[in-house]
Short mmCIF file of C-alpha atoms in Angstrom, two decimals:
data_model
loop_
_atom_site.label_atom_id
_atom_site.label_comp_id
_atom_site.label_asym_id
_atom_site.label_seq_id
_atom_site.Cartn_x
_atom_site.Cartn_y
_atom_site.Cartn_z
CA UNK A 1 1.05 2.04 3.58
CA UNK A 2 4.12 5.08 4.02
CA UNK A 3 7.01 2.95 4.85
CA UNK A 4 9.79 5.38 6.13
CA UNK A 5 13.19 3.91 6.66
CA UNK A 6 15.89 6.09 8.84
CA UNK A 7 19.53 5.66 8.55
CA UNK A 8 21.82 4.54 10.82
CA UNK A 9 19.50 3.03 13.32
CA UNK A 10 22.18 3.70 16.26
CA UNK A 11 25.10 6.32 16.68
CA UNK A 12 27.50 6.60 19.24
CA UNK A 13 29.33 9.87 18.87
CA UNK A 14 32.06 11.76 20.60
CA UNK A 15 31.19 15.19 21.76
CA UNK A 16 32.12 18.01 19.12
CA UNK A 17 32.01 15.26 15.90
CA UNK A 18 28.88 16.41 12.99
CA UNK A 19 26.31 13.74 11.80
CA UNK A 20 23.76 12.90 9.40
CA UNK A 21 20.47 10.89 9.75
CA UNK A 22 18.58 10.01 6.75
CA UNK A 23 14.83 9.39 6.55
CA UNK A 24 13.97 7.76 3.14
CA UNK A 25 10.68 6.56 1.57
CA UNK A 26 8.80 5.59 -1.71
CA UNK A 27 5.80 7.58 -0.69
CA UNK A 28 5.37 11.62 -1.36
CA UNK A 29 4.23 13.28 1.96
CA UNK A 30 2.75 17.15 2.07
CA UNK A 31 4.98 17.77 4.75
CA UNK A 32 7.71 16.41 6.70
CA UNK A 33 8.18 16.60 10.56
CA UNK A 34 11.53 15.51 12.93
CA UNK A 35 10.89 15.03 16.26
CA UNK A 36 13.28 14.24 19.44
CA UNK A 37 12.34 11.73 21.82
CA UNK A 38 13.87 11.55 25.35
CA UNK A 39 13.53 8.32 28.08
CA UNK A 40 10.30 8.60 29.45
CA UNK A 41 8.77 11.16 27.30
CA UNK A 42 6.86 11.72 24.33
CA UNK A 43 8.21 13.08 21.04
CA UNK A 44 8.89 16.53 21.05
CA UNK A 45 8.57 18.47 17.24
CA UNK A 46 11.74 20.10 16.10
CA UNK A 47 10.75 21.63 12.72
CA UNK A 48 8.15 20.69 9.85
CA UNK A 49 8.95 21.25 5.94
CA UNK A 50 6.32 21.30 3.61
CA UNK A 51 8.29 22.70 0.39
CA UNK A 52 10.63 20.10 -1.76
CA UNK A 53 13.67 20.86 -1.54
CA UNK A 54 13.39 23.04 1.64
CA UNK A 55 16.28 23.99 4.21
CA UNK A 56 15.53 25.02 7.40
CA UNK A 57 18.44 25.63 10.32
CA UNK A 58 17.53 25.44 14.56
CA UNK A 59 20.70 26.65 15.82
CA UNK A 60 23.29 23.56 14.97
CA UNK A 61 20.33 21.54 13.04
CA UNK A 62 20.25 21.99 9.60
CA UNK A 63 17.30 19.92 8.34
CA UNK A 64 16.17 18.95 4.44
CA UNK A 65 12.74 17.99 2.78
CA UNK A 66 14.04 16.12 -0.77
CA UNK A 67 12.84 17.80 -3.81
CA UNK A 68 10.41 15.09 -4.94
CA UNK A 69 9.08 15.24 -1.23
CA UNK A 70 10.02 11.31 -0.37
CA UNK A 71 13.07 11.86 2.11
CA UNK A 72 14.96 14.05 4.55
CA UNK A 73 18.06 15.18 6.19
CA UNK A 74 19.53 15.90 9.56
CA UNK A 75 23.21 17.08 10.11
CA UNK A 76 23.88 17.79 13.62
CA UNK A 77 27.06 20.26 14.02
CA UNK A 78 29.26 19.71 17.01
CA UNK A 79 26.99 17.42 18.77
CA UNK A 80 26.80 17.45 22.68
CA UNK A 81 25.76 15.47 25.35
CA UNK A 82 22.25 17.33 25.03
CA UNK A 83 21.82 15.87 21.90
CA UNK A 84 21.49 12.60 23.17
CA UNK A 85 17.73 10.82 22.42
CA UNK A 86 15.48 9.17 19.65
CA UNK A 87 14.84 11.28 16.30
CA UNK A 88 12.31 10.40 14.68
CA UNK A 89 11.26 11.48 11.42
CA UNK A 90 7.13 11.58 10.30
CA UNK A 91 5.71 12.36 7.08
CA UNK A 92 2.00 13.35 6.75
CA UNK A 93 -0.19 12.46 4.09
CA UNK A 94 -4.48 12.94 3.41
CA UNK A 95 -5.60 9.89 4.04
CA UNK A 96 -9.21 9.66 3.45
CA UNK A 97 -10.21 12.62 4.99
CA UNK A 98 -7.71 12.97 7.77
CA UNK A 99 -4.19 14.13 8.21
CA UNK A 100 -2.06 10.61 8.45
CA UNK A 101 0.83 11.11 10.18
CA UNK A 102 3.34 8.22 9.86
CA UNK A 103 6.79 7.64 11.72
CA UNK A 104 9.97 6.92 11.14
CA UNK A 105 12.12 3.77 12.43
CA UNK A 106 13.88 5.93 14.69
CA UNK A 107 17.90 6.80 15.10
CA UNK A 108 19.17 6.51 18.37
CA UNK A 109 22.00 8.89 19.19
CA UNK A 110 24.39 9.03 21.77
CA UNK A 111 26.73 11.79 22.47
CA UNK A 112 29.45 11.03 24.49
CA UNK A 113 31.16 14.07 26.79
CA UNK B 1 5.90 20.98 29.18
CA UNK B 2 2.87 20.35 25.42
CA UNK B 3 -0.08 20.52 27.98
CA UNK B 4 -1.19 16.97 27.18
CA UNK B 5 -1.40 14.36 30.20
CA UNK B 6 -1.81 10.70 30.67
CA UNK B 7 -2.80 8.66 33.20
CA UNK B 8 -1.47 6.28 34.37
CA UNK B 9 2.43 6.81 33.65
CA UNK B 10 2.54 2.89 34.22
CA UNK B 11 0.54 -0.44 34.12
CA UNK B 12 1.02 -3.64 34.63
CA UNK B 13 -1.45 -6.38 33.38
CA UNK B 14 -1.50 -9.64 32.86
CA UNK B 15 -2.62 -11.65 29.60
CA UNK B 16 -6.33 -11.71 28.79
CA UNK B 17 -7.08 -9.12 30.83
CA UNK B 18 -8.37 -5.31 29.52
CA UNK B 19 -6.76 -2.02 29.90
CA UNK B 20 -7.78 1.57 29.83
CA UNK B 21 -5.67 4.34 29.30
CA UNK B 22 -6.43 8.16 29.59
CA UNK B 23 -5.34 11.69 27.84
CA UNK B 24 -6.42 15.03 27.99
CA UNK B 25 -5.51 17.04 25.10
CA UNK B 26 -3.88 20.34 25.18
CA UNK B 27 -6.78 23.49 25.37
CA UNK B 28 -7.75 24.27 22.14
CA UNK B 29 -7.02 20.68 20.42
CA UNK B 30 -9.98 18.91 19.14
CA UNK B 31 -8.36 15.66 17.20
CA UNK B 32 -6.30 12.89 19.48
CA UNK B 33 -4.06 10.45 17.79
CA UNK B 34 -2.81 7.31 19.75
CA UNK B 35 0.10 5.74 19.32
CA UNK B 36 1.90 2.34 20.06
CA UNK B 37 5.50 2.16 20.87
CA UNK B 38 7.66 -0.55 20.93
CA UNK B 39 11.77 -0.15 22.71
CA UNK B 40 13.73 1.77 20.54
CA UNK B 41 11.29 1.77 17.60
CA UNK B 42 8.81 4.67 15.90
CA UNK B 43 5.56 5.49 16.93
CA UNK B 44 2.69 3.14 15.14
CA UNK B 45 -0.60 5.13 14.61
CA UNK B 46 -3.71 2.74 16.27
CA UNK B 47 -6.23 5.62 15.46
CA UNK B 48 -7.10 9.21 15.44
CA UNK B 49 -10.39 10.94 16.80
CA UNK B 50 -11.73 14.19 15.88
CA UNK B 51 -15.28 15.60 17.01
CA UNK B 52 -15.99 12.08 19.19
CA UNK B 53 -15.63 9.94 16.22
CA UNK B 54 -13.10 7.85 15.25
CA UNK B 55 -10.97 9.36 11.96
CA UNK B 56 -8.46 7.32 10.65
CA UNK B 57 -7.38 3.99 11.68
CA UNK B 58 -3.83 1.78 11.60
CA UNK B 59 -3.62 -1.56 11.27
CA UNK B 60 -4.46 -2.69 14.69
CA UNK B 61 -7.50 -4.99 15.51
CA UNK B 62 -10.33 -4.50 16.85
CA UNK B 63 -9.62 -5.38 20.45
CA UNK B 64 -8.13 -1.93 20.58
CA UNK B 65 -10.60 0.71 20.54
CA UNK B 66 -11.14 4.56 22.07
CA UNK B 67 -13.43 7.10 22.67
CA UNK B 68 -13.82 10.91 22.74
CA UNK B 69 -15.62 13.00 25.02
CA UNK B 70 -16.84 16.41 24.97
CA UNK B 71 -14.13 17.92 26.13
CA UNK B 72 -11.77 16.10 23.28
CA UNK B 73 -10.29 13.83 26.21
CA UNK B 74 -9.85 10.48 25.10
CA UNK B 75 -9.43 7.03 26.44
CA UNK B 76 -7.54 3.97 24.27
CA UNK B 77 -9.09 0.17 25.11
CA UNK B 78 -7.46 -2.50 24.92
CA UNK B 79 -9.10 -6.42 25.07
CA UNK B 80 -7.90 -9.23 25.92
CA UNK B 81 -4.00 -8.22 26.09
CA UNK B 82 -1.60 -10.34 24.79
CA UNK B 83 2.38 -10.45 25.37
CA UNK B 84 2.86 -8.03 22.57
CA UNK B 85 0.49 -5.52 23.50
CA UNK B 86 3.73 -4.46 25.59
CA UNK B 87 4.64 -1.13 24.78
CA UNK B 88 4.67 2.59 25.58
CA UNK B 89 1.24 3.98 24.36
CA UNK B 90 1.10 7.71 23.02
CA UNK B 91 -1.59 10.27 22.91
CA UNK B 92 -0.99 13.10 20.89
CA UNK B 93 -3.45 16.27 20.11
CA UNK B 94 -3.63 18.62 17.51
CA UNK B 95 -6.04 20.54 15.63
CA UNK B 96 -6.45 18.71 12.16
CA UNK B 97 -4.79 21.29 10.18
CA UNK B 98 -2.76 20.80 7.23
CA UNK B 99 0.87 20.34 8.40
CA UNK B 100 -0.58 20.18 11.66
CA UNK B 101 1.44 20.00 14.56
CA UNK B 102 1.43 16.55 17.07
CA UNK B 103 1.64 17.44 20.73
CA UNK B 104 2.80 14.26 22.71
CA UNK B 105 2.20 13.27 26.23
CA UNK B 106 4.48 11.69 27.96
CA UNK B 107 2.52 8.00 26.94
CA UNK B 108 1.43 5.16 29.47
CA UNK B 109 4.01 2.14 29.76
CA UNK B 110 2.14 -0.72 29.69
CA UNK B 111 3.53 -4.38 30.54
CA UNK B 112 1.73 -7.89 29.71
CA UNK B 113 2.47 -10.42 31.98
#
């Protein structure tokens, strides 16, 4: 079973302030996915790397696959209120056949105005 | 707006009883994951289904089962609910590619009283 632990579980947050969430594991994944969940809705996907060591930017996201493929970044620059939601991260493996997709623990952040 | 639907938004059952729950994955999408979600916690995989047949399946007994139809829309049972069983329920499409993308509804909340 692909455990994947994400660091801090909460973050409160004042508007304009930079943060980190980690997503770590013991398990190698072919490709990692983030994914920002609001109240009431479904996750939403906010990038995929596939590539260890890969950096890939979304405007103020800046988001990193580890180079032996078992964790990931995401720094947040100058948060805002918009930010505010559930990231998740998921890491996909072949699983007998099928693409497994597992999830994170989740971050909650808050961005306060 | 991922094109994936599910009916109904909410549910409210009471212990013992059985639920179903409905999606209708995005045009195009033949594989439909289904998640559990507990408050503030990652998605859980219950099982995947890809050409009408189940894929890939989490640890969840057997009370919880699904279907596929045709047109790739899916339903999620679930026997004899317990207490637990409380939790925002997922359906996600996709088209069993590597990396592939997940495409979230917006889930079913489902309480056990």
């Amino acid at each position: 079973t692909q455990l994947l632990e994400q660091s801090p579980q909460f973050l409160s947050i004042q508007e304009g302030e930079n943060l980190t969430v980690y997503c770590n594991s013991s398990s190698v994944f072919s490709s990692l996915q983030w994914y920002r969940q609001e109240p009431g809705e479904g996750p939403v996907l906010l990038v995929t790397v596939v590539t260890g060591g890969e950096v890939k930017k979304l405007k103020r996201l800046t988001f990193q696959f580890g180079d032996a493929r078992k964790d990931s970044s995401l720094h947040i620059t100058a948060a805002q209120p918009g930010d505010t939601g559930l990231y998740l991260c998921a890491g996909e493996v072949n699983s007998g056949g099928y693409q497994k997709v597992t999830f994170g623990t989740g971050t909650k952040l808050q961005v306060i105005p | 707006e991922t094109g994936v639907t599910q009916s109904p938004t909410h549910l409210i059952k009471t212990r013992g009883q059985q639920v179903t729950l409905r999606c209708s994955s995005q045009s195009g999408h033949n594989t439909v994951s289904w998640y559990q979600q507990a408050l503030g916690q990652g998605p859980q995989f219950i099982f995947q289904y890809y050409r009408e047949e189940e894929n890939g399946r989490g640890n969840f007994p057997p009370r919880f089962s699904g279907l596929q139809f045709p047109n790739y829309s899916s339903e999620l049972n679930v026997n004899a609910l317990e207490l637990d069983d409380s939790a925002l329920y997922l359906c996600a499409s996709s088209t069993r590619s590597p990396d592939e993308k997940l495409f979230f509804g917006s889930g079913t909340q489902l309480s056990v009283l």
